[in-house]
RNA sequence: GCCGGGGUAGCCGAGCGGCCAAAGGCGGCAGACUCAAGAUCUGCUCUCGCAGGAGUACCCAGGUUCAAAUCCUGGCCCCGGCACCA
């Protein structure tokens, strides 16, 4: 079809007001949306996937006569728009290019340096793209989460949640740039220059007291190994610093001390050179013993506190460091104690076994396993450390008297809690690698006191949410099974933060801004109200708590200052569209957005208004399943085209069809331009088939009956697939099966006429949900108004004829057999056959096979003996008793793996005779003749007629010599 | 580590106990059409074949079953999430 026509139909839909959701009392409704996107930049085709499912669902329901609502907004909260604006401000070339392509002049561009403006701009841009994609979005709902009316809504939501006891306060660790404010540390590096893949490690600090009362504060990941400490390491020639906290004074390296201040307060004091500690001893906590302070390069002063407790038996690095000491020093330390053992009953993997080979301390053996001998082999020592730690953590049990038999993972917690009352034991968090913010500052982890949390760990709230999760429909259903464990794992979440973020000020404390995940959990309800604001029937000032209490919860009588009638109308509107039928989103929402969406609805509305469904789709990936990178989306060489480029290249319908057919919605798949080409050419075929099928002449009655019946069947199945939101199945039926059916009808000798016309009318309508532009284009002249608002036919519009369908599948089977034989004879170079003679099985064989089938159903092996006993009493079969044993042998075994024959009996002879002309044409035979087995003796030179089975006629291909032979 | 998802023909991907040598597409081969190329259409695309069949196959190794790509056990490998990132 002509791609320039796409816009024509989009305007026609808009002109007809199709996208506008209307409340029609008494009509069924369908309300679904795609989880709104953040304004992080321009879109590529991958972003359209959710809409490729959402729009067909809406269109399907519209064509069932339901009222539908498909809203859209932009989740401007948080950093994405801020980051985008900053990039624009810094002259990011790809943004500048995209803007100039869209005709944005310098003045308009300058306005976009304001993040809120940028969010609105990108939102309108997304709307334009979705319109171009053919999605019928109700644009009167369009909002961003930084609009004042939305903020009023969010303030109400938080007042209400607070009143319901859903908010609590506690301290919290947050990644923050000391200059720019909070940042998200994640691999996408939206907020960062580098270090997005850093992980957070949590050290426990352990105090080692000097005789003078000062404390060396070591940091460890394995507090339980305090029982194996032989000495304390410090970095040679370093400077330590005193950290004052409460009444304590702790010595440690400066970087760690600074982290301690961030995370636990206090302040730093004077410096102390390591050299001044030389030769001194410290007391080991939880043990009545003293160990020496030693210097070693094993210590990196940047990690932890720069003070390391040495556990040579279990830490390969410590063992290696001891090896570098002088003999005298080593002698002073004595034999390092072994603290734990690996359960001998545990089955170990071969790599784990390797760690334990040979003699010596565990650390010694681990070093041997990786082939390291000295501290200089850093990577190998590191590997030994990681492998040994993992093994001991997962499989080890303590052997020290105080903790005998306790699994290491439990001992770790126990020791940590024993250390706590001693003072000086803190949690110290740090990144595994430097994290640098967008503006070049080093990101730190800071403790935020009095952070507001949403109290998702509340057992009652959680239980109610799990109950809701068990009621909703999920696609795929696996997600429904995952949800309970996700909800179990779900803990309290910070709901506010400070910094340069977009969002709504927290009404209970305007110092804080509501956190982006928390302000996007109930917005489905607000879309309904938004339309009234947009139409000017409500003003921002009208959106008071009293108003929302009434509209969403039916509490009170609304805001006295607002027109009563309008409030009641909004309430009605909300009651009409709610509950939400589907929340559609990518799999990234599985553990964050969808759970909080359920949680919030549980708190705010009664069960009958709580969500009905969640639809999760996978991602479009780059090669090898990797996440799409920036390079791949880049305008030139990128494999993933921008939305506009894709629309120009293919138009919306091929992409929509490609998305539906390429993979199951829940799976990730790689974008392949050649596959979109294929979808486009498939649509070309379909267009031709639809256009050619017009006519009103009757075809062969049996063929027409079959086509009619097959149509009954696919229409029924297509409805079932859409109703079950099995969109891929629906697409398969409409775009693969139906064209194949029509082609088969022609091959079988049908031609365009009344029968194809009827089929194609239904087909044309079914093309509309997924490829709406094509459906309109080919529907011109066939339908008086837009296809998009016509009603889909019911299956019963078409007469079902099991007999006609049985005849066709019989013929299918016959053709399959013929082809198998032809293949074999062609392999011998015999060329194609000239004559075809059929022998149709005698009726007694059907009786016999039904007996065999009985035995199979009873799970008995077919037995000649049993059959022969039954034959005795059966006059019809007695006559054939000579042939029966052979037949049972031949057919009995294969019957087991054949499906039972279903459907009505057919007249094989008549069916084959009716198909004579077809078979001649199809296979190029000179002639086709059909005999009953019992009457075929003189026409069966090769004795093939015995092979005939009910439903599988025997045949003889009278060979014709190959040309030239 | 924990929690998910996966490993299917040259490639992308359906299937998830018997109708499976495995949908659909891409790529490849052959034929039709064309002066030719492209586009389009038709057929083929694991191996063998003594006529509708046999053999080998769905990561590997075992097991359950009359029957396994599909169920179970154990390996190996890949991908994602792990907390504020929507």
Coordinates of N, CA and C in Angstrom, one line a residue, chain A residues 90 177 203 368:
Chain A
X90 N 24.9 21.6 27.1 CA 26.3 21.3 26.8 C 26.5 21.1 25.3
X177 N 26.1 12.8 45.1 CA 27.2 13.6 44.7 C 27.3 14.8 45.7
X203 N 31.2 -3.3 54.6 CA 32.1 -3.7 55.6 C 31.6 -3.6 57.0
X368 N 47.4 -22.3 46.0 CA 48.0 -23.4 45.1 C 47.0 -23.7 44.0

